[in-house]
Amino acid sequence: MRQKFPGTRFILLTDSNIAGGIEPFHVFDEIWPVETNSLSITISSSLKYIVKSWQLKKLWVVDLEVYSKLTTVYALMTMARNRFGFHLKPVFFRKFLNTHNIPFKQTICLEDNYAQMAQVITRTETLPAPEQIIPVRTNEWYKPYIILNNTCSSLALVRKLPNETFAAVCNWILSQTHFRIAFPGTTNDKTGIDQFIDQHLPAYKQNGKIVNIAGALDFEAYYRFIADKGACMVTIDSGPLHIARKLGLPTVSIWGPTNPASYIKIPAAQEKRHLYLYNKAACSPCVHHHEQLPCGGNNVCMKDIQAERIIEKISALLGYLEHAATTPPAATYKTQIPGSYQKDK
C-alpha cells in the first residue's frame, strides 16, 4: 500500500496496549491509542479520535478487525469517503455499512485475507513482494534462553496447555539441555506465572535457571530480550508466536482448537526452523467457528497432547540449531527492533 500510495499518511487507531506493542516496528506514521482502563475512559478517548478524524482530508478507513461489530460502527462514524472491511456470515450486517466489502475466507491463511484486502484497496491484481525484514540470526545454539509461553488472551483460553503438561516440558528442558527458561507475558500474566513456578518448578527458582519477564519490560526491551537472549520459542497459539517469527526466532508451536494452516505460513526454506504440533480433534478448529464451543470449554484437544510429543519437536529443533552452529550463514541482515543489535554479517 505504501508503494502504491507513497504520499499517504498511515495512521493506526487501536487499544493502547496494542499500540505499545506495534510502535517499535515503525510500521505506521502515527498511532492513536484508545485507553481502555474503564468504560467512561474508552468512550471519551474514542469520541476524541472520531472528532479528530473529521478534520482529516481525503480520509480512507480500513477496518482490520474480523469479528468485531463495534469497529464497523466506529468506521461509519468517521464519515470517511471510503470504508474497507471484511464481511462474513457471523457479522453479516457489516456488508451494509462498509463502502467496500472484502469477503473473509476462514478456510485460507489469515495473511492471505489481508493481502486480498490490500489488493482491493490498491486496485492491484498482484501485490509486490514485501521487503524482507526478518533478521537472519547467528549463534542461536549459544543463546542462553528458550522462551516458553503458555499464555493467551481470555477470548479463547482453550488454547492453553494443562499446567502439568507444560511443567513436564519445562522440567525436560531444565534437566536435559543447557538452556535456561524465560516466561513472557503481560503484567496480567505475571502472578499466574509466578504461581506456576512455585507449584511446579520450585527447585529451579533460586538457581537462576528461570526468569519471569511478564510485565517486567517495556515493549522495546521485551523484543530486545527475545531477539538477543532467546535461542527459540515454544508456545501455544498466541501473540508471542507471531512476535517471535517477526524477530526471526525458530519456533515450536502447539495447536488444538485452532488450525495452524489458518495462522502461519512456513516457507520451504524455513521448515526446519518452525515446527508445529497440531492435535486435530474431530471438533477442531472450533475457535472463531462456533459461538458455543463443542467441548463446552473442556479442551480435550490440548489435554490429550502428551508432553513427550512436544519434547520430540523441541529436540528436533535443538538438533537443527546445534548442527547449524557449525555452519554459519553467509547473509546480511539488520534487525528492525530499536536498541537491538545492528550488525552486518
PDB file of C-alpha atoms in Angstrom, residues 21-229:
ATOM      1  CA  GLY A  21       3.494  -3.396  21.032  1.00  0.00           C
ATOM      2  CA  ILE A  22       3.366  -2.170  17.436  1.00  0.00           C
ATOM      3  CA  GLU A  23       5.161   1.163  17.828  1.00  0.00           C
ATOM      4  CA  PRO A  24       8.729  -0.304  17.970  1.00  0.00           C
ATOM      5  CA  PHE A  25       8.316  -1.798  14.484  1.00  0.00           C
ATOM      6  CA  HIS A  26       7.738   1.668  12.936  1.00  0.00           C
ATOM      7  CA  VAL A  27       5.046   0.389  10.561  1.00  0.00           C
ATOM      8  CA  PHE A  28       2.776   3.420  10.933  1.00  0.00           C
ATOM      9  CA  ASP A  29       3.385   7.156  10.607  1.00  0.00           C
ATOM     10  CA  GLU A  30       1.128   7.852  13.561  1.00  0.00           C
ATOM     11  CA  ILE A  31      -0.642   5.804  16.227  1.00  0.00           C
ATOM     12  CA  TRP A  32      -3.806   6.882  18.044  1.00  0.00           C
ATOM     13  CA  PRO A  33      -4.080   4.840  21.268  1.00  0.00           C
ATOM     14  CA  VAL A  34      -7.534   4.322  22.780  1.00  0.00           C
ATOM     15  CA  GLU A  35      -7.409   3.974  26.556  1.00  0.00           C
ATOM     16  CA  THR A  36      -9.484   1.040  27.808  1.00  0.00           C
ATOM     17  CA  ASN A  37      -8.996   1.218  31.575  1.00  0.00           C
ATOM     18  CA  SER A  38     -12.686   1.906  32.110  1.00  0.00           C
ATOM     19  CA  LEU A  39     -15.839   2.259  30.025  1.00  0.00           C
ATOM     20  CA  SER A  40     -16.032   6.022  30.509  1.00  0.00           C
ATOM     21  CA  ILE A  41     -12.381   6.497  29.515  1.00  0.00           C
ATOM     22  CA  THR A  42     -12.849   4.245  26.488  1.00  0.00           C
ATOM     23  CA  ILE A  43     -15.876   6.225  25.320  1.00  0.00           C
ATOM     24  CA  SER A  44     -14.260   9.634  25.807  1.00  0.00           C
ATOM     25  CA  SER A  45     -11.000   8.514  24.168  1.00  0.00           C
ATOM     26  CA  SER A  46     -12.868   7.008  21.222  1.00  0.00           C
ATOM     27  CA  LEU A  47     -15.024  10.082  20.703  1.00  0.00           C
ATOM     28  CA  LYS A  48     -11.925  12.272  20.760  1.00  0.00           C
ATOM     29  CA  TYR A  49     -10.446  10.366  17.833  1.00  0.00           C
ATOM     30  CA  ILE A  50     -13.713  10.395  15.902  1.00  0.00           C
ATOM     31  CA  VAL A  51     -13.738  14.191  16.106  1.00  0.00           C
ATOM     32  CA  LYS A  52     -10.078  14.226  15.148  1.00  0.00           C
ATOM     33  CA  SER A  53     -10.802  12.030  12.122  1.00  0.00           C
ATOM     34  CA  TRP A  54     -13.389  14.552  10.877  1.00  0.00           C
ATOM     35  CA  GLN A  55     -10.558  17.059  10.467  1.00  0.00           C
ATOM     36  CA  LEU A  56      -8.608  14.831   8.073  1.00  0.00           C
ATOM     37  CA  LYS A  57      -8.976  15.402   4.354  1.00  0.00           C
ATOM     38  CA  LYS A  58      -9.392  12.544   1.870  1.00  0.00           C
ATOM     39  CA  LEU A  59      -9.724  10.034   4.698  1.00  0.00           C
ATOM     40  CA  TRP A  60      -9.997   6.316   3.959  1.00  0.00           C
ATOM     41  CA  VAL A  61     -10.688   3.908   6.814  1.00  0.00           C
ATOM     42  CA  VAL A  62      -9.632   0.252   6.786  1.00  0.00           C
ATOM     43  CA  ASP A  63     -11.222  -1.949   9.449  1.00  0.00           C
ATOM     44  CA  LEU A  64      -8.609  -4.604  10.238  1.00  0.00           C
ATOM     45  CA  GLU A  65     -10.895  -6.418  12.681  1.00  0.00           C
ATOM     46  CA  VAL A  66     -12.594  -9.585  11.503  1.00  0.00           C
ATOM     47  CA  TYR A  67     -15.246 -10.433  14.069  1.00  0.00           C
ATOM     48  CA  SER A  68     -15.874  -7.144  15.877  1.00  0.00           C
ATOM     49  CA  LYS A  69     -19.150  -5.347  15.209  1.00  0.00           C
ATOM     50  CA  LEU A  70     -18.150  -2.225  17.115  1.00  0.00           C
ATOM     51  CA  THR A  71     -15.245  -1.345  14.818  1.00  0.00           C
ATOM     52  CA  THR A  72     -17.564  -1.297  11.798  1.00  0.00           C
ATOM     53  CA  VAL A  73     -19.878   1.170  13.524  1.00  0.00           C
ATOM     54  CA  TYR A  74     -16.872   3.220  14.582  1.00  0.00           C
ATOM     55  CA  ALA A  75     -15.588   3.314  10.994  1.00  0.00           C
ATOM     56  CA  LEU A  76     -19.020   4.527   9.874  1.00  0.00           C
ATOM     57  CA  MET A  77     -18.913   7.358  12.437  1.00  0.00           C
ATOM     58  CA  THR A  78     -15.687   8.704  10.932  1.00  0.00           C
ATOM     59  CA  MET A  79     -17.717   9.511   7.798  1.00  0.00           C
ATOM     60  CA  ALA A  80     -14.721   8.559   5.643  1.00  0.00           C
ATOM     61  CA  ARG A  81     -15.399   8.583   1.910  1.00  0.00           C
ATOM     62  CA  ASN A  82     -14.087   5.002   1.577  1.00  0.00           C
ATOM     63  CA  ARG A  83     -14.514   2.408   4.302  1.00  0.00           C
ATOM     64  CA  PHE A  84     -12.980  -1.009   3.684  1.00  0.00           C
ATOM     65  CA  GLY A  85     -13.799  -4.007   5.835  1.00  0.00           C
ATOM     66  CA  PHE A  86     -14.236  -7.753   5.951  1.00  0.00           C
ATOM     67  CA  HIS A  87     -17.632  -9.359   5.941  1.00  0.00           C
ATOM     68  CA  LEU A  88     -18.670 -12.897   6.798  1.00  0.00           C
ATOM     69  CA  LYS A  89     -21.827 -14.615   7.970  1.00  0.00           C
ATOM     70  CA  PRO A  90     -21.445 -14.110  11.752  1.00  0.00           C
ATOM     71  CA  VAL A  91     -21.325 -10.317  11.216  1.00  0.00           C
ATOM     72  CA  PHE A  92     -23.352 -10.078   8.016  1.00  0.00           C
ATOM     73  CA  PHE A  93     -24.720  -6.573   8.741  1.00  0.00           C
ATOM     74  CA  ARG A  94     -21.258  -5.113   8.069  1.00  0.00           C
ATOM     75  CA  LYS A  95     -21.974  -5.539   4.365  1.00  0.00           C
ATOM     76  CA  PHE A  96     -24.440  -2.671   4.561  1.00  0.00           C
ATOM     77  CA  LEU A  97     -22.146  -0.264   6.462  1.00  0.00           C
ATOM     78  CA  ASN A  98     -18.869  -0.567   4.564  1.00  0.00           C
ATOM     79  CA  THR A  99     -18.430   1.110   1.211  1.00  0.00           C
ATOM     80  CA  HIS A 100     -16.079  -1.681   0.104  1.00  0.00           C
ATOM     81  CA  ASN A 101     -16.558  -5.248   1.330  1.00  0.00           C
ATOM     82  CA  ILE A 102     -13.874  -7.922   1.216  1.00  0.00           C
ATOM     83  CA  PRO A 103     -15.142 -11.486   1.795  1.00  0.00           C
ATOM     84  CA  PHE A 104     -13.287 -13.128   4.680  1.00  0.00           C
ATOM     85  CA  LYS A 105     -12.419 -16.750   3.931  1.00  0.00           C
ATOM     86  CA  GLN A 106     -11.977 -18.849   7.051  1.00  0.00           C
ATOM     87  CA  THR A 107     -10.545 -21.736   5.016  1.00  0.00           C
ATOM     88  CA  ILE A 108      -7.371 -19.877   3.966  1.00  0.00           C
ATOM     89  CA  CYS A 109      -4.445 -18.413   5.878  1.00  0.00           C
ATOM     90  CA  LEU A 110      -5.204 -15.175   7.703  1.00  0.00           C
ATOM     91  CA  GLU A 111      -2.443 -13.251   5.935  1.00  0.00           C
ATOM     92  CA  ASP A 112      -3.963 -14.138   2.559  1.00  0.00           C
ATOM     93  CA  ASN A 113      -7.171 -12.393   3.615  1.00  0.00           C
ATOM     94  CA  TYR A 114      -5.224  -9.254   4.463  1.00  0.00           C
ATOM     95  CA  ALA A 115      -3.363  -9.493   1.161  1.00  0.00           C
ATOM     96  CA  GLN A 116      -6.726  -9.616  -0.571  1.00  0.00           C
ATOM     97  CA  MET A 117      -7.769  -6.509   1.358  1.00  0.00           C
ATOM     98  CA  ALA A 118      -4.608  -4.703   0.205  1.00  0.00           C
ATOM     99  CA  GLN A 119      -5.326  -5.712  -3.381  1.00  0.00           C
ATOM    100  CA  VAL A 120      -8.828  -4.259  -3.191  1.00  0.00           C
ATOM    101  CA  ILE A 121      -7.600  -1.009  -1.649  1.00  0.00           C
ATOM    102  CA  THR A 122      -4.811  -0.539  -4.206  1.00  0.00           C
ATOM    103  CA  ARG A 123      -6.809  -1.967  -7.131  1.00  0.00           C
ATOM    104  CA  THR A 124      -3.809  -4.191  -7.856  1.00  0.00           C
ATOM    105  CA  GLU A 125      -4.125  -7.754  -9.098  1.00  0.00           C
ATOM    106  CA  THR A 126      -0.682  -8.804  -7.903  1.00  0.00           C
ATOM    107  CA  LEU A 127       0.967  -7.321  -4.842  1.00  0.00           C
ATOM    108  CA  PRO A 128       4.695  -6.561  -4.988  1.00  0.00           C
ATOM    109  CA  ALA A 129       6.903  -8.794  -2.883  1.00  0.00           C
ATOM    110  CA  PRO A 130       7.231  -7.332   0.624  1.00  0.00           C
ATOM    111  CA  GLU A 131      10.605  -6.108   1.795  1.00  0.00           C
ATOM    112  CA  GLN A 132      12.346  -8.844   3.754  1.00  0.00           C
ATOM    113  CA  ILE A 133      12.901  -7.505   7.260  1.00  0.00           C
ATOM    114  CA  ILE A 134      13.119 -10.748   9.249  1.00  0.00           C
ATOM    115  CA  PRO A 135      16.696 -10.970  10.536  1.00  0.00           C
ATOM    116  CA  VAL A 136      18.930 -13.936   9.812  1.00  0.00           C
ATOM    117  CA  ARG A 137      20.183 -14.845  13.258  1.00  0.00           C
ATOM    118  CA  THR A 138      23.519 -16.384  14.191  1.00  0.00           C
ATOM    119  CA  ASN A 139      24.810 -18.246  17.261  1.00  0.00           C
ATOM    120  CA  GLU A 140      21.302 -19.343  18.237  1.00  0.00           C
ATOM    121  CA  TRP A 141      22.614 -22.537  19.827  1.00  0.00           C
ATOM    122  CA  TYR A 142      24.693 -20.425  22.226  1.00  0.00           C
ATOM    123  CA  LYS A 143      21.935 -18.050  23.330  1.00  0.00           C
ATOM    124  CA  PRO A 144      21.008 -18.697  26.981  1.00  0.00           C
ATOM    125  CA  TYR A 145      17.210 -18.980  26.992  1.00  0.00           C
ATOM    126  CA  ILE A 146      14.389 -20.960  25.475  1.00  0.00           C
ATOM    127  CA  ILE A 147      11.306 -18.736  25.597  1.00  0.00           C
ATOM    128  CA  LEU A 148       8.302 -20.756  26.835  1.00  0.00           C
ATOM    129  CA  ASN A 149       4.809 -19.348  26.505  1.00  0.00           C
ATOM    130  CA  ASN A 150       1.520 -20.791  27.734  1.00  0.00           C
ATOM    131  CA  THR A 151      -0.410 -17.522  27.943  1.00  0.00           C
ATOM    132  CA  CYS A 152      -3.114 -16.157  25.662  1.00  0.00           C
ATOM    133  CA  SER A 153      -5.991 -13.716  25.739  1.00  0.00           C
ATOM    134  CA  SER A 154      -9.102 -14.534  27.739  1.00  0.00           C
ATOM    135  CA  LEU A 155     -11.110 -14.651  24.498  1.00  0.00           C
ATOM    136  CA  ALA A 156     -10.011 -18.269  23.930  1.00  0.00           C
ATOM    137  CA  LEU A 157      -8.331 -19.786  26.970  1.00  0.00           C
ATOM    138  CA  VAL A 158      -8.983 -23.231  25.491  1.00  0.00           C
ATOM    139  CA  ARG A 159      -5.741 -22.750  23.558  1.00  0.00           C
ATOM    140  CA  LYS A 160      -3.711 -23.287  26.747  1.00  0.00           C
ATOM    141  CA  LEU A 161      -1.916 -26.487  27.704  1.00  0.00           C
ATOM    142  CA  PRO A 162      -2.626 -28.059  31.103  1.00  0.00           C
ATOM    143  CA  ASN A 163      -0.095 -26.902  33.696  1.00  0.00           C
ATOM    144  CA  GLU A 164       1.061 -30.485  34.262  1.00  0.00           C
ATOM    145  CA  THR A 165       1.965 -30.921  30.578  1.00  0.00           C
ATOM    146  CA  PHE A 166       3.664 -27.548  30.441  1.00  0.00           C
ATOM    147  CA  ALA A 167       5.618 -28.320  33.623  1.00  0.00           C
ATOM    148  CA  ALA A 168       6.850 -31.630  32.176  1.00  0.00           C
ATOM    149  CA  VAL A 169       8.198 -29.780  29.147  1.00  0.00           C
ATOM    150  CA  CYS A 170       9.916 -27.233  31.401  1.00  0.00           C
ATOM    151  CA  ASN A 171      11.498 -29.956  33.515  1.00  0.00           C
ATOM    152  CA  TRP A 172      12.882 -31.706  30.436  1.00  0.00           C
ATOM    153  CA  ILE A 173      14.473 -28.507  29.126  1.00  0.00           C
ATOM    154  CA  LEU A 174      15.999 -27.635  32.508  1.00  0.00           C
ATOM    155  CA  SER A 175      17.298 -31.125  33.219  1.00  0.00           C
ATOM    156  CA  GLN A 176      18.269 -32.363  29.757  1.00  0.00           C
ATOM    157  CA  THR A 177      19.609 -29.243  27.973  1.00  0.00           C
ATOM    158  CA  HIS A 178      21.989 -26.414  28.782  1.00  0.00           C
ATOM    159  CA  PHE A 179      19.292 -23.776  28.289  1.00  0.00           C
ATOM    160  CA  ARG A 180      17.543 -21.641  30.844  1.00  0.00           C
ATOM    161  CA  ILE A 181      13.846 -20.729  30.548  1.00  0.00           C
ATOM    162  CA  ALA A 182      12.228 -17.307  30.186  1.00  0.00           C
ATOM    163  CA  PHE A 183       8.475 -16.917  30.533  1.00  0.00           C
ATOM    164  CA  PRO A 184       6.992 -13.996  28.549  1.00  0.00           C
ATOM    165  CA  GLY A 185       3.618 -12.359  29.078  1.00  0.00           C
ATOM    166  CA  THR A 186       1.780  -9.225  30.079  1.00  0.00           C
ATOM    167  CA  THR A 187       1.500  -7.638  33.501  1.00  0.00           C
ATOM    168  CA  ASN A 188      -1.737  -9.587  33.983  1.00  0.00           C
ATOM    169  CA  ASP A 189       0.143 -12.862  33.410  1.00  0.00           C
ATOM    170  CA  LYS A 190       2.893 -12.243  35.971  1.00  0.00           C
ATOM    171  CA  THR A 191       1.086 -13.525  39.071  1.00  0.00           C
ATOM    172  CA  GLY A 192      -0.158 -16.667  37.325  1.00  0.00           C
ATOM    173  CA  ILE A 193       3.339 -17.475  36.041  1.00  0.00           C
ATOM    174  CA  ASP A 194       4.856 -16.931  39.500  1.00  0.00           C
ATOM    175  CA  GLN A 195       2.291 -19.322  40.960  1.00  0.00           C
ATOM    176  CA  PHE A 196       3.063 -21.890  38.241  1.00  0.00           C
ATOM    177  CA  ILE A 197       6.786 -21.682  39.047  1.00  0.00           C
ATOM    178  CA  ASP A 198       6.184 -22.010  42.808  1.00  0.00           C
ATOM    179  CA  GLN A 199       3.932 -25.016  42.330  1.00  0.00           C
ATOM    180  CA  HIS A 200       5.691 -26.924  39.556  1.00  0.00           C
ATOM    181  CA  LEU A 201       9.318 -25.736  39.365  1.00  0.00           C
ATOM    182  CA  PRO A 202      10.365 -24.709  42.892  1.00  0.00           C
ATOM    183  CA  ALA A 203      13.768 -26.450  42.670  1.00  0.00           C
ATOM    184  CA  TYR A 204      14.855 -24.200  39.792  1.00  0.00           C
ATOM    185  CA  LYS A 205      13.555 -20.932  41.219  1.00  0.00           C
ATOM    186  CA  GLN A 206      16.672 -19.951  43.161  1.00  0.00           C
ATOM    187  CA  ASN A 207      19.440 -21.082  40.819  1.00  0.00           C
ATOM    188  CA  GLY A 208      18.920 -18.582  38.022  1.00  0.00           C
ATOM    189  CA  LYS A 209      17.578 -21.172  35.578  1.00  0.00           C
ATOM    190  CA  ILE A 210      14.180 -19.465  35.343  1.00  0.00           C
ATOM    191  CA  VAL A 211      13.163 -15.864  34.732  1.00  0.00           C
ATOM    192  CA  ASN A 212       9.657 -14.427  34.553  1.00  0.00           C
ATOM    193  CA  ILE A 213       9.723 -11.373  32.266  1.00  0.00           C
ATOM    194  CA  ALA A 214       5.932 -10.975  32.128  1.00  0.00           C
ATOM    195  CA  GLY A 215       5.159  -7.290  32.579  1.00  0.00           C
ATOM    196  CA  ALA A 216       8.729  -6.563  33.692  1.00  0.00           C
ATOM    197  CA  LEU A 217       9.922  -4.870  30.483  1.00  0.00           C
ATOM    198  CA  ASP A 218       8.605  -2.247  28.134  1.00  0.00           C
ATOM    199  CA  PHE A 219       7.923  -3.483  24.613  1.00  0.00           C
ATOM    200  CA  GLU A 220      11.264  -2.431  23.124  1.00  0.00           C
ATOM    201  CA  ALA A 221      13.188  -4.132  25.931  1.00  0.00           C
ATOM    202  CA  TYR A 222      10.870  -7.144  25.701  1.00  0.00           C
ATOM    203  CA  TYR A 223      11.566  -7.575  21.985  1.00  0.00           C
ATOM    204  CA  ARG A 224      15.279  -6.968  22.547  1.00  0.00           C
ATOM    205  CA  PHE A 225      15.405  -9.685  25.227  1.00  0.00           C
ATOM    206  CA  ILE A 226      13.677 -12.210  22.970  1.00  0.00           C
ATOM    207  CA  ALA A 227      15.857 -11.341  19.972  1.00  0.00           C
ATOM    208  CA  ASP A 228      19.167 -11.217  21.833  1.00  0.00           C
ATOM    209  CA  LYS A 229      18.709 -13.881  24.520  1.00  0.00           C
TER     210      LYS A 229
END
